[in-house]
């Protein structure tokens, strides 16, 4: 084309123009979400409370997206491998690539129980891909008084599961490269957008700085040593201020050295202009 039709269009700043801000749930909030679903006694989007709790748990423990969870069958899990894994086929993965993710060892016995009686190729949660999962989370949160929307963002299904999964990985010692690989992001910048580290997390991180050795160095005894050394430095003969002969003799090896020093101070070298 002779002319670029997009020339002159102002670019948007994705950091400022956030259309759908999300927030991760705190561990206690997620536990309350599970309890709310199981004790609700009602169906939401054709899923019972127990089924919703299982969907939330899989999303939290694996970081899988809604459509990826909808594609899972018993054959997707390799629970006897070392380590146990779950596989998302390329056709259902967001980046069209087969993904193999490790599973938490404590989660494996629960999965064995959930997979009993389901055909190897039958979906665990039929029609999940077309259900409004955000509505499920909203109603289960409203039931226990946890706000769905706060100043931090929205706690929809993607936030309650995937955002919380990635945030908790980093909170509990995973490195940023490890979190990036588990989240299956191509860029670590995208992983950071899923990480919700607040002031309390920053406070805990600061407390991990080694203090014992530093505190010992700053103890009362050492402060006295520092002050005494400072006093000695103020009496150093290398100070440019004039000193009397007595002080000079105290810091010099001989009177001749002291006299030479005084002569240099009283007759400074001329400054040669460049």
Short mmCIF file of C-alpha atoms in Angstrom, two decimals:
data_model
loop_
_atom_site.label_atom_id
_atom_site.label_comp_id
_atom_site.label_asym_id
_atom_site.label_seq_id
_atom_site.Cartn_x
_atom_site.Cartn_y
_atom_site.Cartn_z
CA UNK A 1 0.00 0.00 0.00
CA UNK A 2 1.21 3.49 -0.83
CA UNK A 3 -0.04 4.92 2.47
CA UNK A 4 -0.19 3.26 5.88
CA UNK A 5 -3.83 3.57 7.03
CA UNK A 6 -2.73 3.11 10.67
CA UNK A 7 -0.28 5.99 10.56
CA UNK A 8 -1.26 8.69 12.98
CA UNK A 9 -3.34 6.44 15.26
CA UNK A 10 -2.31 6.94 18.86
CA UNK A 11 -0.98 3.83 20.59
CA UNK A 12 -2.56 2.79 23.85
CA UNK A 13 -0.58 2.06 26.99
CA UNK A 14 -1.57 -1.40 28.19
CA UNK A 15 -0.31 -0.57 31.69
CA UNK A 16 -2.73 2.36 31.96
CA UNK A 17 -5.64 1.21 29.82
CA UNK A 18 -6.49 -1.97 31.72
CA UNK A 19 -9.94 -3.14 30.66
CA UNK A 20 -10.38 -6.09 33.01
CA UNK A 21 -8.19 -5.86 36.13
CA UNK A 22 -8.11 -9.03 38.19
CA UNK A 23 -7.03 -9.88 41.71
CA UNK A 24 -5.77 -13.11 43.21
CA UNK A 25 -7.53 -14.63 46.19
CA UNK A 26 -5.74 -14.99 49.50
CA UNK A 27 -5.30 -18.62 50.65
CA UNK A 28 -8.00 -18.25 53.30
CA UNK A 29 -10.37 -16.70 50.74
CA UNK A 30 -9.87 -19.62 48.37
CA UNK A 31 -10.56 -22.10 51.17
CA UNK A 32 -13.77 -20.25 51.99
CA UNK A 33 -14.73 -20.37 48.29
CA UNK A 34 -14.41 -24.16 48.31
CA UNK A 35 -16.46 -24.41 51.49
CA UNK A 36 -19.14 -22.14 50.07
CA UNK A 37 -19.49 -24.25 46.92
CA UNK A 38 -19.67 -27.57 48.77
CA UNK A 39 -22.20 -26.38 51.33
CA UNK A 40 -24.41 -24.44 48.89
CA UNK A 41 -26.72 -27.33 48.02
CA UNK A 42 -27.61 -25.73 44.68
CA UNK A 43 -26.54 -26.04 41.06
CA UNK A 44 -24.97 -23.11 39.21
CA UNK A 45 -24.42 -23.33 35.45
CA UNK A 46 -25.48 -27.01 35.62
CA UNK A 47 -22.75 -27.94 38.12
CA UNK A 48 -23.37 -29.10 41.68
CA UNK A 49 -21.51 -27.59 44.59
CA UNK A 50 -19.11 -30.56 44.76
CA UNK A 51 -18.39 -30.33 41.03
CA UNK A 52 -17.69 -26.60 41.32
CA UNK A 53 -15.33 -27.20 44.22
CA UNK A 54 -13.43 -29.76 42.12
CA UNK A 55 -13.23 -27.35 39.17
CA UNK A 56 -11.91 -24.56 41.41
CA UNK A 57 -9.35 -26.91 42.97
CA UNK A 58 -7.99 -28.15 39.64
CA UNK A 59 -7.69 -24.56 38.39
CA UNK A 60 -5.86 -23.51 41.57
CA UNK A 61 -3.51 -26.51 41.73
CA UNK A 62 -2.57 -26.55 38.03
CA UNK A 63 -3.16 -23.01 36.74
CA UNK A 64 -5.14 -24.41 33.79
CA UNK A 65 -7.61 -22.19 31.97
CA UNK A 66 -11.35 -22.93 31.69
CA UNK A 67 -11.23 -24.52 28.24
CA UNK A 68 -8.14 -26.51 29.17
CA UNK A 69 -9.92 -27.94 32.21
CA UNK A 70 -12.93 -28.71 30.04
CA UNK A 71 -10.71 -30.87 27.80
CA UNK A 72 -9.44 -33.06 30.66
CA UNK A 73 -10.27 -36.76 30.74
CA UNK A 74 -8.93 -39.54 32.99
CA UNK A 75 -6.43 -40.31 30.23
CA UNK A 76 -4.99 -36.78 30.67
CA UNK A 77 -3.54 -37.74 34.06
CA UNK A 78 -0.41 -39.86 34.54
CA UNK A 79 -0.69 -40.37 38.28
CA UNK A 80 1.76 -43.29 38.47
CA UNK A 81 4.61 -41.48 36.75
CA UNK A 82 7.50 -39.86 38.58
CA UNK A 83 6.60 -37.09 38.94
CA UNK A 84 2.83 -37.41 38.37
CA UNK A 85 1.66 -35.14 35.55
CA UNK A 86 -1.35 -33.81 33.69
CA UNK A 87 -1.29 -33.30 29.91
CA UNK A 88 -3.18 -30.72 27.89
CA UNK A 89 -3.35 -31.65 24.21
CA UNK A 90 -2.25 -29.09 21.65
CA UNK A 91 -5.74 -28.70 20.21
CA UNK A 92 -7.02 -27.42 23.56
CA UNK A 93 -3.95 -25.48 24.71
CA UNK A 94 -4.04 -21.72 24.22
CA UNK A 95 -0.71 -21.66 22.38
CA UNK A 96 -1.50 -24.83 20.37
CA UNK A 97 1.21 -26.93 21.93
CA UNK A 98 1.03 -30.04 24.05
CA UNK A 99 1.66 -29.10 27.68
CA UNK A 100 2.78 -31.48 30.41
CA UNK A 101 2.58 -30.11 33.94
CA UNK A 102 3.70 -31.70 37.23
CA UNK A 103 1.13 -32.33 39.94
CA UNK A 104 1.36 -31.74 43.68
CA UNK A 105 1.99 -35.08 45.38
CA UNK A 106 -0.71 -34.42 48.00
CA UNK A 107 -3.22 -33.72 45.23
CA UNK A 108 -2.73 -37.12 43.54
CA UNK A 109 -4.78 -39.27 46.01
CA UNK A 110 -7.70 -36.86 45.67
CA UNK A 111 -7.51 -37.08 41.88
CA UNK A 112 -7.55 -40.89 42.02
CA UNK A 113 -10.79 -40.71 43.96
CA UNK A 114 -12.34 -38.20 41.55
CA UNK A 115 -11.44 -40.24 38.45
CA UNK A 116 -13.04 -43.46 39.64
CA UNK A 117 -15.99 -44.58 37.52
CA UNK A 118 -15.28 -42.19 34.63
CA UNK A 119 -14.50 -43.64 31.20
CA UNK A 120 -10.87 -43.04 30.09
CA UNK A 121 -11.88 -40.65 27.29
CA UNK A 122 -14.92 -39.07 28.93
CA UNK A 123 -14.58 -35.39 29.93
CA UNK A 124 -14.47 -34.74 33.64
CA UNK A 125 -16.72 -31.69 33.37
CA UNK A 126 -18.92 -31.83 30.24
CA UNK A 127 -19.87 -28.49 28.64
CA UNK A 128 -17.58 -26.53 30.97
CA UNK A 129 -16.06 -24.66 28.02
CA UNK A 130 -19.39 -22.97 27.29
CA UNK A 131 -20.42 -22.19 30.87
CA UNK A 132 -20.18 -18.82 32.60
CA UNK A 133 -17.63 -19.78 35.18
CA UNK A 134 -17.34 -16.19 36.40
CA UNK A 135 -20.96 -16.41 37.56
CA UNK A 136 -20.21 -19.58 39.49
CA UNK A 137 -17.40 -17.88 41.40
CA UNK A 138 -19.38 -14.69 41.95
CA UNK A 139 -22.34 -16.46 43.54
CA UNK A 140 -20.14 -18.69 45.69
CA UNK A 141 -18.20 -15.65 46.91
CA UNK A 142 -21.34 -13.59 47.55
CA UNK A 143 -22.71 -16.36 49.73
CA UNK A 144 -19.84 -15.99 52.22
CA UNK A 145 -19.51 -12.21 52.01
CA UNK A 146 -16.28 -11.97 50.00
CA UNK A 147 -16.59 -9.12 47.49
CA UNK A 148 -16.38 -10.11 43.85
CA UNK A 149 -15.06 -6.66 42.87
CA UNK A 150 -12.66 -4.57 44.95
CA UNK A 151 -10.28 -1.70 44.24
CA UNK A 152 -7.65 -4.36 43.43
CA UNK A 153 -9.73 -5.96 40.68
CA UNK A 154 -12.23 -8.70 39.88
CA UNK A 155 -12.09 -12.18 41.40
CA UNK A 156 -13.57 -14.10 38.46
CA UNK A 157 -12.80 -17.73 37.61
CA UNK A 158 -9.56 -16.88 35.78
CA UNK A 159 -8.40 -14.77 38.73
CA UNK A 160 -9.47 -17.15 41.50
CA UNK A 161 -7.72 -20.06 39.80
CA UNK A 162 -4.89 -19.11 37.47
CA UNK A 163 -3.92 -15.76 39.01
CA UNK A 164 -3.98 -17.23 42.51
CA UNK A 165 -1.97 -20.26 41.34
CA UNK A 166 0.87 -18.16 39.90
CA UNK A 167 0.87 -15.73 42.82
CA UNK A 168 1.08 -18.53 45.38
CA UNK A 169 3.94 -20.17 43.47
CA UNK A 170 6.06 -17.06 43.96
CA UNK A 171 4.87 -16.50 47.52
CA UNK A 172 6.03 -19.97 48.47
CA UNK A 173 9.55 -19.92 47.05
CA UNK A 174 9.27 -20.60 43.32
CA UNK A 175 11.62 -18.54 41.18
CA UNK A 176 10.28 -16.28 38.46
CA UNK A 177 11.64 -18.53 35.64
CA UNK A 178 9.97 -21.56 37.27
CA UNK A 179 6.66 -19.71 37.56
CA UNK A 180 6.96 -18.63 33.92
CA UNK A 181 7.39 -22.22 32.74
CA UNK A 182 4.55 -23.53 34.91
CA UNK A 183 2.29 -20.75 33.64
CA UNK A 184 3.40 -21.58 30.07
CA UNK A 185 4.05 -17.95 29.23
CA UNK A 186 6.37 -16.97 26.38
CA UNK A 187 7.53 -13.83 28.20
CA UNK A 188 8.27 -13.31 31.87
CA UNK A 189 6.55 -9.92 31.63
CA UNK A 190 3.26 -11.74 31.16
CA UNK A 191 3.95 -13.82 34.26
CA UNK A 192 4.46 -10.64 36.26
CA UNK A 193 1.00 -9.44 35.24
CA UNK A 194 -0.42 -12.55 36.93
CA UNK A 195 1.56 -11.95 40.10
CA UNK A 196 -0.20 -9.97 42.82
CA UNK A 197 2.36 -9.12 45.50
CA UNK A 198 1.04 -6.72 48.14
CA UNK A 199 2.59 -4.80 51.01
CA UNK A 200 2.29 -7.81 53.36
CA UNK A 201 4.22 -9.98 50.91
CA UNK A 202 6.87 -7.29 50.61
CA UNK A 203 7.05 -7.06 54.41
CA UNK A 204 7.66 -10.82 54.73
CA UNK A 205 10.33 -10.62 52.04
CA UNK A 206 12.16 -7.83 53.86
CA UNK A 207 12.15 -9.85 57.10
CA UNK A 208 14.18 -12.56 55.32
CA UNK A 209 17.20 -10.26 54.99
CA UNK A 210 20.06 -11.55 57.24
CA UNK A 211 20.14 -9.34 60.31
CA UNK A 212 21.97 -11.26 63.05
CA UNK A 213 25.50 -10.54 61.82
CA UNK A 214 24.65 -6.94 61.00
CA UNK A 215 22.95 -6.43 64.35
CA UNK A 216 25.99 -7.89 66.10
CA UNK A 217 28.25 -5.47 64.25
CA UNK A 218 26.05 -2.58 65.33
CA UNK A 219 26.05 -3.62 69.00
CA UNK A 220 27.04 -1.38 71.90
CA UNK A 221 30.61 -2.71 72.10
CA UNK A 222 31.26 -2.16 68.44
CA UNK A 223 29.79 1.33 68.57
CA UNK A 224 32.32 2.16 71.27
CA UNK A 225 35.11 0.76 69.11
CA UNK A 226 33.94 2.85 66.18
CA UNK A 227 33.80 6.01 68.28
CA UNK A 228 37.28 5.42 69.66
CA UNK A 229 38.65 4.80 66.20
CA UNK A 230 36.98 7.97 65.01
CA UNK A 231 38.73 9.85 67.82
CA UNK A 232 42.07 8.51 66.75
CA UNK A 233 41.41 9.50 63.16
CA UNK A 234 40.72 13.09 64.22
CA UNK A 235 44.20 13.15 65.82
CA UNK A 236 45.92 11.88 62.70
CA UNK A 237 49.01 13.86 61.62
CA UNK A 238 47.84 13.74 58.02
CA UNK A 239 45.19 16.35 58.78
CA UNK A 240 45.89 19.53 56.79
CA UNK A 241 45.17 21.74 59.80
CA UNK A 242 48.24 23.10 61.63
CA UNK A 243 49.40 21.17 64.68
CA UNK A 244 51.84 22.02 67.43
CA UNK A 245 55.24 20.43 67.72
CA UNK A 246 54.19 18.26 70.63
CA UNK A 247 51.39 16.62 68.66
CA UNK A 248 53.65 16.32 65.68
CA UNK A 249 56.37 14.59 67.66
CA UNK A 250 53.84 12.13 69.05
CA UNK A 251 52.92 10.83 65.60
CA UNK A 252 56.37 11.13 63.95
CA UNK A 253 59.32 8.86 64.16
CA UNK A 254 61.71 11.83 64.76
CA UNK A 255 61.79 15.60 65.05
CA UNK A 256 63.35 15.81 61.60
CA UNK A 257 60.29 14.21 60.00
CA UNK A 258 58.02 16.62 61.86
CA UNK A 259 60.02 19.65 60.72
CA UNK A 260 59.94 18.44 57.10
CA UNK A 261 56.19 18.12 57.25
CA UNK A 262 55.81 21.67 58.63
CA UNK A 263 58.09 23.01 55.90
CA UNK A 264 55.95 21.42 53.20
CA UNK A 265 52.80 22.89 54.68
CA UNK A 266 54.21 26.41 54.92
CA UNK A 267 55.71 26.27 51.39
CA UNK A 268 53.13 24.65 49.14
CA UNK A 269 54.11 23.80 45.58
CA UNK A 270 53.24 26.44 42.98
CA UNK A 271 50.33 25.73 40.69
CA UNK A 272 51.50 25.55 37.05
CA UNK A 273 48.81 26.79 34.64
CA UNK A 274 47.97 24.41 31.79
#
